[in-house]
XYZ file of C-alpha atoms in Angstrom:
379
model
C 0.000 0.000 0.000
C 1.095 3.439 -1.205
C 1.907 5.513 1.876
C 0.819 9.164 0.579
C 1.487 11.006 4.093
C 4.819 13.137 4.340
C 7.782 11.227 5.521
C 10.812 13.144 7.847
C 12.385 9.895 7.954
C 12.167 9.579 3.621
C 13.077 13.086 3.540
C 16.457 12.695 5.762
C 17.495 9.697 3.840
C 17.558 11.435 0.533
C 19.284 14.367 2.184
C 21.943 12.421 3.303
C 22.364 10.492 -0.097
C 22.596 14.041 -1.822
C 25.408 14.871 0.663
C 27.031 11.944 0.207
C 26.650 12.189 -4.091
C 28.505 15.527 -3.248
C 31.244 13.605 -1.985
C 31.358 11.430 -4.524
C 31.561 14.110 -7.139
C 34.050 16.336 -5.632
C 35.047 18.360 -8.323
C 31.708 19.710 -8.727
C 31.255 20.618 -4.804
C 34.713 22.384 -5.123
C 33.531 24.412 -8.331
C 30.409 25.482 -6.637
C 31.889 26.981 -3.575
C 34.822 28.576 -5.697
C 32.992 30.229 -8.214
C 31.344 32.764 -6.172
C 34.875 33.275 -4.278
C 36.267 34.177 -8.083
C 33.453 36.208 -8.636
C 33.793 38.487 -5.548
C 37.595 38.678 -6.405
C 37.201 39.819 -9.648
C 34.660 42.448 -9.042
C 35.636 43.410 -5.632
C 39.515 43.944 -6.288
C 40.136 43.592 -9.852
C 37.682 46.536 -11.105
C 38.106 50.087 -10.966
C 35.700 52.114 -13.526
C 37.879 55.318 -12.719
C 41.429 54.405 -14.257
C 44.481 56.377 -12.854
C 48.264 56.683 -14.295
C 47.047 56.268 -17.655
C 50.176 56.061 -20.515
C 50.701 59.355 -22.266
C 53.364 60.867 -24.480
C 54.653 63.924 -24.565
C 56.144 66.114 -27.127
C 57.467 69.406 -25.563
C 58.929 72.103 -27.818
C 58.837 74.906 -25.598
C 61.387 75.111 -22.792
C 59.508 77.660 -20.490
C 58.513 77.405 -17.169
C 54.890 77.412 -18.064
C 54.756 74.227 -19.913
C 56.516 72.027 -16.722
C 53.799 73.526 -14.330
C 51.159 72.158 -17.077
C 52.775 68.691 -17.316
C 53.370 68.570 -14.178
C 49.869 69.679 -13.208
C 48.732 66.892 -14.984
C 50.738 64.726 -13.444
C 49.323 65.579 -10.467
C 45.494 64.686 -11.375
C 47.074 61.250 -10.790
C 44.889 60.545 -14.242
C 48.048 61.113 -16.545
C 51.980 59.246 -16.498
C 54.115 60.836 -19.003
C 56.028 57.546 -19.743
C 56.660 58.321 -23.636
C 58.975 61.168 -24.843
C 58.883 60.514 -28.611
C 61.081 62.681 -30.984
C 58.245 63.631 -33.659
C 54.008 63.624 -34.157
C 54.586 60.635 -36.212
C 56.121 58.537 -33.178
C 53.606 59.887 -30.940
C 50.855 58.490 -33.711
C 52.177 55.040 -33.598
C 52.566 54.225 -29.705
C 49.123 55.264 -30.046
C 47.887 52.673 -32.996
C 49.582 50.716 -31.056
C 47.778 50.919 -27.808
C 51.017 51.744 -25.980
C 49.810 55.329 -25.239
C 46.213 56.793 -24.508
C 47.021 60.411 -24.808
C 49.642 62.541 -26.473
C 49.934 66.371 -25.396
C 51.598 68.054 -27.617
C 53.029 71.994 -26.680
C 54.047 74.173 -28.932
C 57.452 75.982 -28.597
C 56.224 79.080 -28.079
C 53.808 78.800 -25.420
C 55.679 79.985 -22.632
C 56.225 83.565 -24.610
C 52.366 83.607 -25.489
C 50.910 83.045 -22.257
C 53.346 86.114 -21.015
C 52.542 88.179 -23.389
C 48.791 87.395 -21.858
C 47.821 85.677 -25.099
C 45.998 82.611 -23.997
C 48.309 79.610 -26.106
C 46.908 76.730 -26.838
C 48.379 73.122 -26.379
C 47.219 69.897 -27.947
C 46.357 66.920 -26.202
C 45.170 64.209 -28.754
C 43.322 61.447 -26.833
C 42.419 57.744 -28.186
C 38.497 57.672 -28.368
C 38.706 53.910 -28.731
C 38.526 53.118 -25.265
C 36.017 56.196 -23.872
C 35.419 54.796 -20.550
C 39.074 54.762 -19.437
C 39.537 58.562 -21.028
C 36.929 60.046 -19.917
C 37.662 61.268 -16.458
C 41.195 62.487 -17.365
C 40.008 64.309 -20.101
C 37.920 66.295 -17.734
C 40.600 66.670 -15.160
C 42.969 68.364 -17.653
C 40.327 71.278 -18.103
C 39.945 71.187 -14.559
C 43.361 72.256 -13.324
C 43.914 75.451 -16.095
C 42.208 78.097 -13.988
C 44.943 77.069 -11.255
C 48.103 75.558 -12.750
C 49.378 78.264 -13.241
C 49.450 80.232 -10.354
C 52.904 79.730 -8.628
C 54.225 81.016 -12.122
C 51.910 84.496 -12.238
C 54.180 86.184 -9.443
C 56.103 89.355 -8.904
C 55.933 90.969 -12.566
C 53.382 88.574 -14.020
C 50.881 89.693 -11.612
C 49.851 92.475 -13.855
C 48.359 89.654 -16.477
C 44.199 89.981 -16.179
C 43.349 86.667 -17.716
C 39.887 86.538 -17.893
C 39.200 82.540 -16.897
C 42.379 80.324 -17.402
C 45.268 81.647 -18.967
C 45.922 78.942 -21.656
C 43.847 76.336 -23.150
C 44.359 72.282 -23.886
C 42.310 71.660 -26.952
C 41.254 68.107 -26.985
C 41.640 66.114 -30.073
C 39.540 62.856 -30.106
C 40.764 60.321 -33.120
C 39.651 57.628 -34.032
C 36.244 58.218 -32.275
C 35.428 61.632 -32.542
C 31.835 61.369 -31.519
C 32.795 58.957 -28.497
C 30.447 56.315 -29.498
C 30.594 53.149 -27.023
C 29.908 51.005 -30.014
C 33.384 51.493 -31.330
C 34.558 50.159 -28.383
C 31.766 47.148 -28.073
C 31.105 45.852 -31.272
C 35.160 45.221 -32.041
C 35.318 43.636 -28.822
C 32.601 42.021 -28.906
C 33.677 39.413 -31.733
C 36.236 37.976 -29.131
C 34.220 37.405 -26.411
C 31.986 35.386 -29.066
C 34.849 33.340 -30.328
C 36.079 33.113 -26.532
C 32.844 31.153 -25.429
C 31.881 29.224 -28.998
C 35.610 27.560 -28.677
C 36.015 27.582 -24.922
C 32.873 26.299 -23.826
C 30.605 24.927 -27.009
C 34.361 22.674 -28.037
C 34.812 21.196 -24.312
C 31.324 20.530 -24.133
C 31.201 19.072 -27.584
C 34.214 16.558 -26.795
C 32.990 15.442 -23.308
C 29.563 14.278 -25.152
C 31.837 12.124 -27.402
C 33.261 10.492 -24.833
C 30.238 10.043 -22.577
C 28.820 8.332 -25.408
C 31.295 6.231 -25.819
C 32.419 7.248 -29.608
C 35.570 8.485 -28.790
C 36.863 4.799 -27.575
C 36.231 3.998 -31.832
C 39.514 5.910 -32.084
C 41.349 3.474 -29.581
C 40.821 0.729 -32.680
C 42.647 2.675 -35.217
C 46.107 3.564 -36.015
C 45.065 7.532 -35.805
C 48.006 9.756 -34.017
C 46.672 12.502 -31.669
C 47.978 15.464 -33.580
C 45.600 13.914 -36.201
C 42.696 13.981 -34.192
C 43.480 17.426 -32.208
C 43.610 18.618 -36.602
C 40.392 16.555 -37.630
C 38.276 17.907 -34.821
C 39.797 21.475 -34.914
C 38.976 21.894 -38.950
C 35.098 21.982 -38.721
C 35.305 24.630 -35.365
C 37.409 26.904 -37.677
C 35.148 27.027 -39.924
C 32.116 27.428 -37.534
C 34.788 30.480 -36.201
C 35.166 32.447 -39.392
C 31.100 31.781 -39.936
C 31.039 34.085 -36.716
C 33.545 36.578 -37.830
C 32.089 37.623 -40.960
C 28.592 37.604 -39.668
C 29.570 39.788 -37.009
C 31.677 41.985 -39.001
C 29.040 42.137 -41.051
C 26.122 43.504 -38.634
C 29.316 46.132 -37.425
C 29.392 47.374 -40.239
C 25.740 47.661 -41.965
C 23.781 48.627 -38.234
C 26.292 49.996 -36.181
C 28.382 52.233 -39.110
C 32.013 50.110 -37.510
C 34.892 51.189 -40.146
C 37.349 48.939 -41.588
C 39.619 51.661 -41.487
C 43.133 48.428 -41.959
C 43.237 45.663 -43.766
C 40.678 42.971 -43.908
C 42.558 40.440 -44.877
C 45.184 41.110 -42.248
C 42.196 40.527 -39.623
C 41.666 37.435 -40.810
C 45.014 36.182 -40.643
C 45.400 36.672 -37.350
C 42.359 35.313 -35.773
C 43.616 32.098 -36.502
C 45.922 32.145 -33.525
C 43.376 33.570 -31.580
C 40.839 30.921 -32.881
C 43.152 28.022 -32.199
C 44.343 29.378 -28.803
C 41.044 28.961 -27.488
C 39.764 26.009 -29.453
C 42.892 23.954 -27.491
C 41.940 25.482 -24.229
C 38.367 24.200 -24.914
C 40.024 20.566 -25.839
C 42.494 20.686 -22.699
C 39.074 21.299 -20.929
C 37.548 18.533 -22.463
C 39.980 15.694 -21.746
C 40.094 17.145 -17.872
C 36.412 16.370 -17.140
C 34.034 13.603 -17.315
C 30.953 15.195 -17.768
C 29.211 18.320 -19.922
C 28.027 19.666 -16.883
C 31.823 19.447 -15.461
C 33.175 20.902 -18.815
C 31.030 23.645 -18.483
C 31.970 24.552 -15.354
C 35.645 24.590 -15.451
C 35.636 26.811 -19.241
C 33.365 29.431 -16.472
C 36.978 29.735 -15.198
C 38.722 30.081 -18.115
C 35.764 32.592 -19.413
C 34.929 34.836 -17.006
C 38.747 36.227 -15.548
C 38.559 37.228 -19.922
C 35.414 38.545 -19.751
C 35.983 41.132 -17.139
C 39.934 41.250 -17.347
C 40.714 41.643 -21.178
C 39.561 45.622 -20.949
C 36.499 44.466 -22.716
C 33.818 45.267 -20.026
C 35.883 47.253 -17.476
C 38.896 49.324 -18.414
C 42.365 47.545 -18.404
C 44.651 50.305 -16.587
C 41.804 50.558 -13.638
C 43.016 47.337 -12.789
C 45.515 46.308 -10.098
C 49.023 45.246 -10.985
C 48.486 41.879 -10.372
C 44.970 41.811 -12.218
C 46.929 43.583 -15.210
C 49.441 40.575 -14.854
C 46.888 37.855 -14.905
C 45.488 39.781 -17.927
C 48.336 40.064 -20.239
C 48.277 36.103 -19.984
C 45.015 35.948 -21.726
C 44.312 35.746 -25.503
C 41.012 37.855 -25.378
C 43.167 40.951 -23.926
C 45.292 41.077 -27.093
C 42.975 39.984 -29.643
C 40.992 42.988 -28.043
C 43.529 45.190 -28.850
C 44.201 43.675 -32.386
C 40.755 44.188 -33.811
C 40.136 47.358 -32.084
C 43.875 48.817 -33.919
C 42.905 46.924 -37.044
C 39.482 48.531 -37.719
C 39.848 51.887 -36.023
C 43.146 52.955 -36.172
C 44.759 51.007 -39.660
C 47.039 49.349 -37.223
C 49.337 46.982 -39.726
C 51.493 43.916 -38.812
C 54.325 45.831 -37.463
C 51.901 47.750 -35.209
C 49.844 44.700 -34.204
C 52.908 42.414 -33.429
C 53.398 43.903 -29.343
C 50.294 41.927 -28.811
C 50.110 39.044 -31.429
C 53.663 37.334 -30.475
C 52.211 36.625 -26.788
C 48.521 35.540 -28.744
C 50.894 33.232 -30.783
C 52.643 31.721 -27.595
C 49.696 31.061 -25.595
C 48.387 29.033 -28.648
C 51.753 27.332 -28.893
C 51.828 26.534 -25.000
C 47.907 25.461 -25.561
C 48.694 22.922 -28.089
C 51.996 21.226 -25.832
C 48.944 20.632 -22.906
C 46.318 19.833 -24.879
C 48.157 17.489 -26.899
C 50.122 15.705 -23.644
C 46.752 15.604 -21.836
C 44.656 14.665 -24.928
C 47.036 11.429 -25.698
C 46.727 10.602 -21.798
C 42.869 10.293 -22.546
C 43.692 8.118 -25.552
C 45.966 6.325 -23.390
């Protein structure tokens, strides 16, 4: 007879068999009280939305006293770090492209004998509109300081100068972005963080099932190498990855006006790395678990410290050292910076190559584990 009435005693046993199924699948238990501890790390410590000693150059042709109180007033924001002294413009332009620098201010050599001569001079400060969030705050701290910076200098002599409001100007230059849309720094971006989680988590995912259903053993019956399988299996996710690319380019361009401003087919070329980087992350992933669920769970790991640390979602230089550190390590944080120089700026290989030779030996390490640990699983 079917006892219908509520049972403490039923109710306790299955308690204690879920407890002990925890046991049994540690890995999982361990994932579930970690992942919240990752998240609070990375949002708590990692993320800063107001970015401090950002990279500048500066090209200084006037000797005066003037222009060292306005670097050095800027300096003192704590928004701006004068780390670049490049000889000409066209220097300046390329630490720029190449992401090295986020501002150049540029002073003309006469400034100092303008601003004397009470006739407001004007210095240049060219900022990189790719990234807006990171920008923005200096940019309004550098108009902040001029009816001030100057004020230790206006003594004795120079008191007689009536400047009505500041008594020289920093005209901001915006390239790249003039009209500071977010979507120039989205869209770009966003194309990695697709390819991230198609090849990090859809591949691990993908090869688990193969093995839970018992089709990967077939290859145990065949004289088939690993290298050949890693190739075989890779082929059809490249594909699938260059699908993405072009549809997404695509939308960029035709809905959200994104220019092609570099080479297309120098874009192409070097997603590969970043395509194969991940794609043997997502098999390394794969021949460490046992189940979907499991593979899903350890790419979150892999996925989310890219998410928020590759300067996609929060800016890159609001971050800690050691967040920047952990950073530079992952693909998405170049790649970033790749498609954002390709398409905005006309970045070309020379330009691109500070962040494509660490892309390129992250996907060599990633093919050394994935290989070793994928033969073990053939093994």
């Amino acid at each position: 007879m079917r006892d219908d009435n509520f049972s403490l005693v039923r109710l306790w046993g299955l308690t204690i068999k879920e407890f002990r199924q925890f046991r049994r699948d540690f890995s999982t238990f361990m994932i579930i009280i970690s992942l919240p501890i990752l998240q609070l790390i990375l949002f708590g410590l990692a993320i800063d939305t107001n970015p401090k000693n950002l990279p500048a150059a500066l090209i200084n042709y006037d000797s005066g006293p003037f222009s060292r109180s306005l670097i050095q007033g800027l300096e003192n924001t704590a928004y701006f770090k004068f780390s670049y002294l490049p000889p000409t413009e066209q220097t300046a332009a390329r630490l720029m492209i190449r992401n090295q620098s986020l501002f150049t201010l540029n002073i003309p050599p006469d400034f100092s004998r303008k601003l004397v001569r009470g006739e407001h001079p004007v210095a240049l400060l060219e900022v990189d509109g790719t990234d807006p969030v990171s920008v923005a705050y200096a940019v309004s701290a550098s108009g902040a300081i001029l009816p001030t910076v100057f004020q230790y200098d206006l003594t004795g002599p120079l008191n007689r100068l009536d400047f009505k409001g500041a008594a020289a100007e920093i005209r901001v230059h915006t390239k790249y972005n003039p009209s500071i849309l977010t979507q120039y720094n989205i869209v770009p971006g966003l194309l990695g963080v697709v390819l991230t989680m198609t090849f990090v988590l859809v591949a691990s995912m993908a090869l688990t099932k193969e093995r839970e259903q018992g089709t990967a053993e077939n290859l145990l019956s065949t004289p088939i190498k690993p290298i050949e399988v890693m190739i075989g299996k890779s082929i059809p996710f490249i594909v699938v990855g260059y699908l993405q690319v072009i549809v997404v380019l695509f939308i960029a361009r035709v809905f959200f006006a994104i220019p092609m401003v570099g080479s297309f087919a120098l874009l192409l070329l070097v997603t590969m790395p970043f395509i194969l980087a991940n794609l043997f992350v997502g098999i390394m992933i794969s021949t460490l678990s046992k189940t979907q669920l499991e593979a899903s769970q350890i790419s979150i790991f892999f996925f989310l410290p890219s998410f928020i640390l590759s300067g996609f979602a929060f800016p890159y230089y609001g971050m800690p050292y050691w967040a920047r550190m952990i950073s530079d390590v992952l693909p998405l944080t170049h790649f970033i910076n790749i498609i954002r120089g390709i398409m905005l700026k006309g970045a070309t290989f020379t330009d691109i190559w500070v962040d494509l030779w660490p892309l390129l030996l992250f996907m060599v390490v990633m093919l050394m584990m994935a290989l070793r640990y994928y033969k073990d699983t053939l093994d």
